[in-house]
Tab-separated table of C-alpha atoms in Angstrom:
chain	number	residue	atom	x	y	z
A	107	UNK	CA	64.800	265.783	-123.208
A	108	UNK	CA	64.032	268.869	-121.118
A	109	UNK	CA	66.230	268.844	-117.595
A	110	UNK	CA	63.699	269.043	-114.736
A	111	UNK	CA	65.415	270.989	-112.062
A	112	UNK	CA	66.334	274.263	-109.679
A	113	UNK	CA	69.059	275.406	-112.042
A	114	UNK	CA	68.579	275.174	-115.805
A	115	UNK	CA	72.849	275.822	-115.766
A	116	UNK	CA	73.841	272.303	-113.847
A	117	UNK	CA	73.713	268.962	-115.611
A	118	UNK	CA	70.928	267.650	-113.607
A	119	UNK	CA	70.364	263.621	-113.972
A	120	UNK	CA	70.847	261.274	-116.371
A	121	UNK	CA	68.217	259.280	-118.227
A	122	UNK	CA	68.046	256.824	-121.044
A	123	UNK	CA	65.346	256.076	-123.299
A	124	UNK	CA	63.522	253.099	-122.853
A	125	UNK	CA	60.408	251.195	-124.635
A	126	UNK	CA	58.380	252.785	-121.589
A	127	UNK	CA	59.352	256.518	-122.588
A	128	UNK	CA	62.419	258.266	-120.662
A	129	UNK	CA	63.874	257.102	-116.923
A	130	UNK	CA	66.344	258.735	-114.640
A	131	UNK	CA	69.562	256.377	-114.457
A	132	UNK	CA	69.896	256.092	-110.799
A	133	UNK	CA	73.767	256.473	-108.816
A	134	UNK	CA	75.808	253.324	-109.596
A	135	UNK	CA	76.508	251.240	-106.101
A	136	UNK	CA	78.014	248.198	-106.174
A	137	UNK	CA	75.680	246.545	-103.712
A	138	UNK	CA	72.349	247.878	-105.025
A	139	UNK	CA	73.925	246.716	-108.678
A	140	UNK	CA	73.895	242.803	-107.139
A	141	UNK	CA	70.505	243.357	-105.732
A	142	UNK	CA	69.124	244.204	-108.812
A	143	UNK	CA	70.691	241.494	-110.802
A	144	UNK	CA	68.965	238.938	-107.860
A	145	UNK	CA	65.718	240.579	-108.515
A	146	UNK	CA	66.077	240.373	-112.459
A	147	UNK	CA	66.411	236.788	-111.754
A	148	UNK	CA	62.424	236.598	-110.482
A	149	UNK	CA	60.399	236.251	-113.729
A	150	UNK	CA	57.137	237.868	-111.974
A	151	UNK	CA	56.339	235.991	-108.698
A	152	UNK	CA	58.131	236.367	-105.127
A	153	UNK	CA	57.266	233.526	-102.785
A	154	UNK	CA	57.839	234.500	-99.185
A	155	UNK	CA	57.151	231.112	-97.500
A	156	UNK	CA	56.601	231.120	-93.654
A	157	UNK	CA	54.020	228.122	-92.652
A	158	UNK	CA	52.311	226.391	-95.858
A	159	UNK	CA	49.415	227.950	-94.948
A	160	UNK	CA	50.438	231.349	-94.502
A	161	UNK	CA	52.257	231.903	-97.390
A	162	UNK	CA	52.053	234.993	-99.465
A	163	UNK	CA	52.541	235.701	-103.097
A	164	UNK	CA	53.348	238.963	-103.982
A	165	UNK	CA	53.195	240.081	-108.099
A	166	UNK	CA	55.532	242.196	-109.780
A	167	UNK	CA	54.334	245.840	-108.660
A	168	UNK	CA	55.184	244.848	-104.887
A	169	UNK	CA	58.189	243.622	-105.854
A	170	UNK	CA	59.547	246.819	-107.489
A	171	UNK	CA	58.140	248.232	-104.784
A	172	UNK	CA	60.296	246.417	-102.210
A	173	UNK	CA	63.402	247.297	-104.497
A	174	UNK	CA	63.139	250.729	-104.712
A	175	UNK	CA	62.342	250.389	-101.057
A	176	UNK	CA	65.587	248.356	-100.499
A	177	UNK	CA	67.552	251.415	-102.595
A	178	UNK	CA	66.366	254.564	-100.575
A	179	UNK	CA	66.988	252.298	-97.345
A	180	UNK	CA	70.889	251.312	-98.510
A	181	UNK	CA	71.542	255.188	-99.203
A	182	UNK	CA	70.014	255.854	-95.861
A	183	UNK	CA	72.552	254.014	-94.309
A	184	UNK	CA	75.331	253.785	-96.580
A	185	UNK	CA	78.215	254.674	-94.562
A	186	UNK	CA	79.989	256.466	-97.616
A	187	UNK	CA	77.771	259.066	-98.354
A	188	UNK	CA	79.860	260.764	-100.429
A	189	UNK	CA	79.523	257.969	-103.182
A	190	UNK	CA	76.261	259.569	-103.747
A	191	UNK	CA	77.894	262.755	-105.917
A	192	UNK	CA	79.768	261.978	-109.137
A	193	UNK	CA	81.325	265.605	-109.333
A	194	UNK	CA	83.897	266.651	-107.154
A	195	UNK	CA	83.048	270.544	-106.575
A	196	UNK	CA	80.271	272.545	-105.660
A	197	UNK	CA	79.127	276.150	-106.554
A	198	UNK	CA	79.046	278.867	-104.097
A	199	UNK	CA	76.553	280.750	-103.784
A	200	UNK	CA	75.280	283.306	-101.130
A	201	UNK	CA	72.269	284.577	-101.832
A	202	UNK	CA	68.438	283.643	-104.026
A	203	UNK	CA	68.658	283.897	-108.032
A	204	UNK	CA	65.823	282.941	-110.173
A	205	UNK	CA	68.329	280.140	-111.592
A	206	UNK	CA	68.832	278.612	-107.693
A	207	UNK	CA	66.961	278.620	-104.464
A	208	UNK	CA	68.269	279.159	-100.964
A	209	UNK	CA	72.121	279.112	-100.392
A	210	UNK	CA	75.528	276.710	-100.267
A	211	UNK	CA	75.714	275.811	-96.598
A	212	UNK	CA	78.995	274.292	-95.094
A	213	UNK	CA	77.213	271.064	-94.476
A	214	UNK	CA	76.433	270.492	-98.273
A	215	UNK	CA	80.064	271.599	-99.000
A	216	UNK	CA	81.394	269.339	-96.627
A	217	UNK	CA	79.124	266.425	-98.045
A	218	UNK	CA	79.935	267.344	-101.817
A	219	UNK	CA	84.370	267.376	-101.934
A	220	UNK	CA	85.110	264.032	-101.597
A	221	UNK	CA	87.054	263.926	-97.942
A	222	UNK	CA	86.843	260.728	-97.759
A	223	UNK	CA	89.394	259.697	-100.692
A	224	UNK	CA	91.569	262.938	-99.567
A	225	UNK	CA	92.584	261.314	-96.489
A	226	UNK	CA	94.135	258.342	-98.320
A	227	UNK	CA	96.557	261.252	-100.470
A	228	UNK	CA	99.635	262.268	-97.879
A	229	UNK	CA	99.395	265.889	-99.816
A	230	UNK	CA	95.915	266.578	-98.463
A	231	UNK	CA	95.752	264.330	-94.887
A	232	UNK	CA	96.760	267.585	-92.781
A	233	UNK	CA	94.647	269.810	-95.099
A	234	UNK	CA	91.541	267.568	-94.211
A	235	UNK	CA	92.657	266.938	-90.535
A	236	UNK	CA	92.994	270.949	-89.646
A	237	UNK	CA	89.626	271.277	-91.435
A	238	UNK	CA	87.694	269.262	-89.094
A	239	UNK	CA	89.390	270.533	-86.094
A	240	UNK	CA	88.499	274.155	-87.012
A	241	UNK	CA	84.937	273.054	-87.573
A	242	UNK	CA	85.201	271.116	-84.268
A	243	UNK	CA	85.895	273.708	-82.501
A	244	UNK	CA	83.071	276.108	-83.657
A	245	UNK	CA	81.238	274.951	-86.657
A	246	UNK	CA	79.703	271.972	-85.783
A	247	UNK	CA	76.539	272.763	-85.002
A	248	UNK	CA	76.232	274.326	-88.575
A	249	UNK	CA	76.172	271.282	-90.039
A	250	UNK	CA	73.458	268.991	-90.842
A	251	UNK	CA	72.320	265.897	-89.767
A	252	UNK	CA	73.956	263.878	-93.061
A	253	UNK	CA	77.019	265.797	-92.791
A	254	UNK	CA	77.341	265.108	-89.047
A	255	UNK	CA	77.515	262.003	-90.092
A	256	UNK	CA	79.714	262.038	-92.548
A	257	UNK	CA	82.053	263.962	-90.546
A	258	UNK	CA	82.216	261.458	-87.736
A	259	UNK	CA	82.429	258.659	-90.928
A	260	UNK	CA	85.132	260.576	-92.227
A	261	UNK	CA	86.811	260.642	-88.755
A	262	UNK	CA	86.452	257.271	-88.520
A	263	UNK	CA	88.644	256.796	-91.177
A	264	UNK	CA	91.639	259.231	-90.443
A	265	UNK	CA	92.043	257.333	-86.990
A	266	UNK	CA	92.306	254.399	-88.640
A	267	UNK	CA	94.870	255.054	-91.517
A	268	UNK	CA	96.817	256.366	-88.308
A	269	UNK	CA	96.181	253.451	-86.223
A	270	UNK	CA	97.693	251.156	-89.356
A	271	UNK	CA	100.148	253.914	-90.688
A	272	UNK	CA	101.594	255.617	-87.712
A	273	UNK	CA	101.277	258.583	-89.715
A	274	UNK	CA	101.035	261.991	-87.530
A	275	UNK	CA	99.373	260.824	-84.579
A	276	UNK	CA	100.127	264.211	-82.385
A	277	UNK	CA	97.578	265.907	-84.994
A	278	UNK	CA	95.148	264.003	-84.378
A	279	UNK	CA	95.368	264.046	-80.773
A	280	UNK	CA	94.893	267.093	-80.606
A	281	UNK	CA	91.740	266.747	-83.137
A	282	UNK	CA	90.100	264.479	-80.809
A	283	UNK	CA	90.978	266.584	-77.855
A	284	UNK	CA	89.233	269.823	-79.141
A	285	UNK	CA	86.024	267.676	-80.516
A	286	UNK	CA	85.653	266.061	-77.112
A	287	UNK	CA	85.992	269.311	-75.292
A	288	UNK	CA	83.320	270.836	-77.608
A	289	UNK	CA	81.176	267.894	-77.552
A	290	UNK	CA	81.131	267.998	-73.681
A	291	UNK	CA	79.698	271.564	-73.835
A	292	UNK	CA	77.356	271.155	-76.537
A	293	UNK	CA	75.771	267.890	-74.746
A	294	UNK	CA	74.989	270.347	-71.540
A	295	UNK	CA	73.407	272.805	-73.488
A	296	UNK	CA	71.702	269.851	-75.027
A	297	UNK	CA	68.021	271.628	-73.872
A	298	UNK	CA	68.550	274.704	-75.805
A	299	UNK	CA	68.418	272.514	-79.118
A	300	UNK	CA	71.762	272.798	-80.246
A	301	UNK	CA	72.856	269.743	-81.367
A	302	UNK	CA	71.015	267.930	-84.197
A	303	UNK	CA	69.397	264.313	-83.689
A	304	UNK	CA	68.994	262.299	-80.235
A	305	UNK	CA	71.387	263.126	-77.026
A	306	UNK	CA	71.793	259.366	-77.081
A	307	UNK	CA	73.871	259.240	-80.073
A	308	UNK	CA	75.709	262.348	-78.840
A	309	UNK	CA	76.785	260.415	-75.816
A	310	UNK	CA	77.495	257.264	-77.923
A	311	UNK	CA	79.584	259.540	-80.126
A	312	UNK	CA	81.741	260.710	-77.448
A	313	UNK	CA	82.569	257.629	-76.050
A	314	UNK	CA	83.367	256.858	-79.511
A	315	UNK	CA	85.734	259.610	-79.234
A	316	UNK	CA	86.871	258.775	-75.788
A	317	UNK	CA	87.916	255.075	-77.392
A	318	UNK	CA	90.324	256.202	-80.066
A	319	UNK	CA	91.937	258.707	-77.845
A	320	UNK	CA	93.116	255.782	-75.411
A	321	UNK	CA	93.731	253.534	-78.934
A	322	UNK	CA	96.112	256.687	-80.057
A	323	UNK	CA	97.723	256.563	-76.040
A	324	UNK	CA	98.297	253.250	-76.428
A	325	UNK	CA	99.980	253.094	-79.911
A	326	UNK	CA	103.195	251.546	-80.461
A	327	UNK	CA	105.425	252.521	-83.313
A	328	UNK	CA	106.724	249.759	-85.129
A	329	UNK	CA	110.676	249.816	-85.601
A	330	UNK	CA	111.372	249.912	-89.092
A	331	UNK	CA	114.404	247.563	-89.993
A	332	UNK	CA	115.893	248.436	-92.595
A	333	UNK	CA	119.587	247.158	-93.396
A	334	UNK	CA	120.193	249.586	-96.123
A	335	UNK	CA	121.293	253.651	-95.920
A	336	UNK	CA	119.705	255.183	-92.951
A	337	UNK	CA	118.909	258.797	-91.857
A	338	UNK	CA	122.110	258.570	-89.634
A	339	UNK	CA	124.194	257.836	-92.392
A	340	UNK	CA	123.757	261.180	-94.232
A	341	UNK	CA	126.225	264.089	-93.558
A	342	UNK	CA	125.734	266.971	-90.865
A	343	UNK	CA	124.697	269.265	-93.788
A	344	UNK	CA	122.271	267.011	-95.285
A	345	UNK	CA	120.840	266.458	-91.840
A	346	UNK	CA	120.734	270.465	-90.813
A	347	UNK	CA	119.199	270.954	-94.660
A	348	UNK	CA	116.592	268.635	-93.968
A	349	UNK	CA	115.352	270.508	-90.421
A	350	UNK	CA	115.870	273.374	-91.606
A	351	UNK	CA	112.808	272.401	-94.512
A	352	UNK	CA	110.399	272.103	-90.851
A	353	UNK	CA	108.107	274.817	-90.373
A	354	UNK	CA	106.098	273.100	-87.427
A	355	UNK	CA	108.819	273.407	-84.115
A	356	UNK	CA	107.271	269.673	-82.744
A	357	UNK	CA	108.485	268.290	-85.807
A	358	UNK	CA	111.706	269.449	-85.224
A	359	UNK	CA	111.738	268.564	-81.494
A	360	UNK	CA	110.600	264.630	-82.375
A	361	UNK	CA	113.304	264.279	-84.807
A	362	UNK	CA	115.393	265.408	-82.532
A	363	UNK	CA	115.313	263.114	-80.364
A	364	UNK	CA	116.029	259.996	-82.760
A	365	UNK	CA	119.909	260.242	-82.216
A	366	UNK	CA	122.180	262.499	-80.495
A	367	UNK	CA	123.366	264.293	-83.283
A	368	UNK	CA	119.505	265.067	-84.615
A	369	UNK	CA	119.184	266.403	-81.429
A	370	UNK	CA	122.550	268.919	-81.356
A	371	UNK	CA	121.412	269.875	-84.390
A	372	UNK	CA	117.911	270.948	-83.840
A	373	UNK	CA	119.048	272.825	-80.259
A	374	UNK	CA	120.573	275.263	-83.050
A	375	UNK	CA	119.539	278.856	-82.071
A	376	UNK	CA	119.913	279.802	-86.137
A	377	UNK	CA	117.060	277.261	-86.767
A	378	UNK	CA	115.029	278.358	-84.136
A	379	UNK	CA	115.577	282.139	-85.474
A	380	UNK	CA	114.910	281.467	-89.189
A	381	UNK	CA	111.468	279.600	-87.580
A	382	UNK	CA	110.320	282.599	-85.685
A	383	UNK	CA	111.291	285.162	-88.830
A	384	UNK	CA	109.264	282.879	-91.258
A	385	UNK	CA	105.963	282.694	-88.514
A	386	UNK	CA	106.022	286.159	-87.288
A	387	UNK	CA	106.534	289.595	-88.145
A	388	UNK	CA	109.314	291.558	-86.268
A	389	UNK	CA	107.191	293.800	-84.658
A	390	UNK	CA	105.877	290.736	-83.288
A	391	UNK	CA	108.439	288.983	-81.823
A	392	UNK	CA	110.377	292.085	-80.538
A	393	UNK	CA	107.481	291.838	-77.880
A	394	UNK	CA	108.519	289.141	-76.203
A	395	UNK	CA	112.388	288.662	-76.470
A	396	UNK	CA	112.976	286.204	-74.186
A	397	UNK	CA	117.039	286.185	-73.092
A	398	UNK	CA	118.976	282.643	-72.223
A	399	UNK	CA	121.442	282.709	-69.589
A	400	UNK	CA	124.021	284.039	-71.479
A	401	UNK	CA	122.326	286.988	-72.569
A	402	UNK	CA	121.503	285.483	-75.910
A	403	UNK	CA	117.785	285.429	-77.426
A	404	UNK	CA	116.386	282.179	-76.244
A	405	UNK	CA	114.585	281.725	-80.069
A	406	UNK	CA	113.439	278.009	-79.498
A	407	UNK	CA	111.026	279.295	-75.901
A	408	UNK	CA	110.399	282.723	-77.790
A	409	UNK	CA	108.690	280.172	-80.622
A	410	UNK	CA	106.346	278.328	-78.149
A	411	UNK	CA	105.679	281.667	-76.567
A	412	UNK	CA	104.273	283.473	-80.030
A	413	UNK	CA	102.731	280.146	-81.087
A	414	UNK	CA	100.582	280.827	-77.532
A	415	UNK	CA	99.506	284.630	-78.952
A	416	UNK	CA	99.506	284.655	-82.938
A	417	UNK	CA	98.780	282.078	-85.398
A	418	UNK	CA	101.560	280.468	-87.655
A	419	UNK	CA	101.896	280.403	-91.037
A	420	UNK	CA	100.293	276.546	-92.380
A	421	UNK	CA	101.943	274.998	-95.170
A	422	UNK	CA	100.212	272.198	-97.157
A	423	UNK	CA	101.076	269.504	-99.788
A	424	UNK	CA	97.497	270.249	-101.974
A	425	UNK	CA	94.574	272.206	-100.766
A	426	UNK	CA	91.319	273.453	-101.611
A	427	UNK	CA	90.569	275.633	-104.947
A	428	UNK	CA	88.432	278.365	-105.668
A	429	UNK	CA	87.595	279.556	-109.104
A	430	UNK	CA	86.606	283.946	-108.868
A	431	UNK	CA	85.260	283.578	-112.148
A	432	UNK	CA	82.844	280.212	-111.563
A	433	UNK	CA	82.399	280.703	-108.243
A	434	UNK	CA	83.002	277.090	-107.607
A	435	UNK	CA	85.269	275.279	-105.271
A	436	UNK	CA	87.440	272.252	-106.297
A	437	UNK	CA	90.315	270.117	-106.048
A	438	UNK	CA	92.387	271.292	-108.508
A	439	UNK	CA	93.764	267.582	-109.845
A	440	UNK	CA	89.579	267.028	-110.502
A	441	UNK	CA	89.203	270.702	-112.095
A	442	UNK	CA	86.095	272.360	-112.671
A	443	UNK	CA	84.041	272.960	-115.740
A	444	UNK	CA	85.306	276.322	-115.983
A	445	UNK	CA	84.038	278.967	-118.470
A	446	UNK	CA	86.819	281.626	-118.306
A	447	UNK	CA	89.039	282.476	-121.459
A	448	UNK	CA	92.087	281.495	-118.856
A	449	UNK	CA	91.487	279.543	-115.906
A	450	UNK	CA	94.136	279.596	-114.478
A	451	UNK	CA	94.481	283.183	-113.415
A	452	UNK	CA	91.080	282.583	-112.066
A	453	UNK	CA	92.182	280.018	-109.637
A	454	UNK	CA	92.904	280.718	-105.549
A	455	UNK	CA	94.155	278.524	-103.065
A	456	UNK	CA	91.852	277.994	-100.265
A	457	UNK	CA	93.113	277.440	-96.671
A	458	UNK	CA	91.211	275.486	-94.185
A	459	UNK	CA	89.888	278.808	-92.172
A	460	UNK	CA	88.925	280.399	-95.505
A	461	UNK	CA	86.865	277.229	-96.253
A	462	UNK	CA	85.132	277.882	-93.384
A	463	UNK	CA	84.579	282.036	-93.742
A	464	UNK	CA	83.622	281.162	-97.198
A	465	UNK	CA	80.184	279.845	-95.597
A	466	UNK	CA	79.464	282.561	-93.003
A	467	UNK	CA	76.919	284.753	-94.097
């Protein structure tokens, strides 16, 4: 069976061989599978009864009709669009070949890795999470219509694993925060066409936004009780080990305020040091020494005050891979069909901003 596409290279779509000659297998959903199983159950009449007199019989052609009618409708609004795509990467490509037409966009790319089950993996929740707040900040507009969707669908579900998990709620905070601030500027230069679909939805979608930012105010942390070994119960150099793993300074400031001894600990002007030497370069932070009282380096405000002029290093659990010899981005758990003697040399990490410069053109 010849493949019928753009790009003789990709797998294109499945078909099976029937007593009719060859069909296309269409994308397994759950809910379509169940609606075909009820219409398998009409032998070749559907009765749609209204009044006795005005009823109307329709044969089998209108009722195929009405199926494949019901399909294209449930992956129009199928919330999980992301279902749609059985692989888990996406070529990148920047220019016309005779094998494919056009160009990757960040829309597509954003529609095609699976965010939706990354969220639910602690490893990749921040990776995900600074992602859409870089594209919130000055990609959105380069994204589609179905991926504008998606990303608020995707959103969606981060504020509610937080809402049930208490898991990082100061990072999305400050998610929301930047996507309502760009919203509000994008909806007053709504007449120069610069947001896609109605300014209705717009508006809906940033009350939407305005709604989980007082949920997140509101939330209460539940107090674990626990009757076994507890975080106070290790020794000070467990304790100093374990802070001295932080490379975000909130982090260390919120755990330092669970007991009085977390807090001694993390006022330490060695941790605050090592913190600035790992973020910044020394030409950097020889800038803007900042002196204490005593005469000392104040480390600790000198962190908050580089944080304010140069970026920090990001560390991540699992991120974003892309192969130099494919071309093709990937999670690397869900790998690639890779064509290279040794893929594994082949293989870069990809952080969140480089995900999004790997789109400009």
């Amino acid at each position: 069976m010849p493949f019928l596409g753009q790009d003789w290279r990709s797998p294109g779509w499945r078909w099976v061989k029937t007593e009719d000659g060859w069909k296309r297998c269409e994308p397994f959903s759950p809910a379509l599978e169940n609606g075909n199983n009820q219409l398998n159950d009409i032998s070749h009449t559907v009765i749609i009864t209204g009044d006795d007199e005005n009823e109307e019989v329709y044969n089998t052609e209108d009722c195929e009709f009405a199926a494949k009618k019901r399909k294209k409708d449930h992956f129009r609004n199928n919330t999980d669009s992301q279902c749609f795509y059985r692989e888990k990467w996406i070529y990148v490509h920047k220019e016309s070949t005779k094998e494919r037409h056009g160009y990757c966009t960040l829309g597509e790319a954003f529609n095609r890795l699976d965010f939706s089950s990354a969220i639910q993996d602690i490893r990749r929740f921040n990776y995900v999470v600074k992602l859409l707040q870089l594209i919130a900040k000055s990609q959105l507009t380069s994204l589609s219509g179905a991926a504008q969707k998606n990303y608020f669908n995707i959103l969606d579900k981060i504020v509610q694993k937080v809402m049930e998990d208490q898991y990082n709620p100061r990072l999305i905070k400050d998610l929301l925060q930047d996507l309502s601030s760009t919203l509000c500027i994008l909806i007053r230069g709504v007449g120069k066409s610069v947001l896609v679909g109605n300014i209705n939805i717009w508006i809906c979608r940033l009350e939407t936004i305005l709604l989980w930012q007082q949920q997140l105010k509101n939330l209460q942390m539940n107090k674990q009780v626990n009757n076994g070994l507890t975080l106070s119960d290790l020794p000070l150099h467990m304790l100093n080990n374990i802070l001295y793993r932080f490379s975000d300074g909130w982090d260390i400031i919120t755990l330092g305020q669970v007991t009085p001894t977390l807090y001694m600990l993390s006022e330490d002007r060695q941790l605050w040091k090592k913190l600035c030497q790992y973020h910044f370069a020394e030409k950097q932070f020889c800038r803007h020494l900042i002196p204490s009282e005593k005469g000392h380096i104040d480390w600790k405000l000198m962190y908050f005050a580089l944080q304010k002029y140069y970026p920090i290093k990001e560390q991540y659990g699992d991120t974003l891979h892309f192969c130099r010899h494919c071309s093709i981005l990937f999670w690397k758990d869900t790998g690639h069909p890779c064509t290279a003697s040794d893929p594994n040399t082949c293989l870069m990490p990809v952080s969140p901003q480089h995900f999004i410069d790997l789109f400009k053109f």
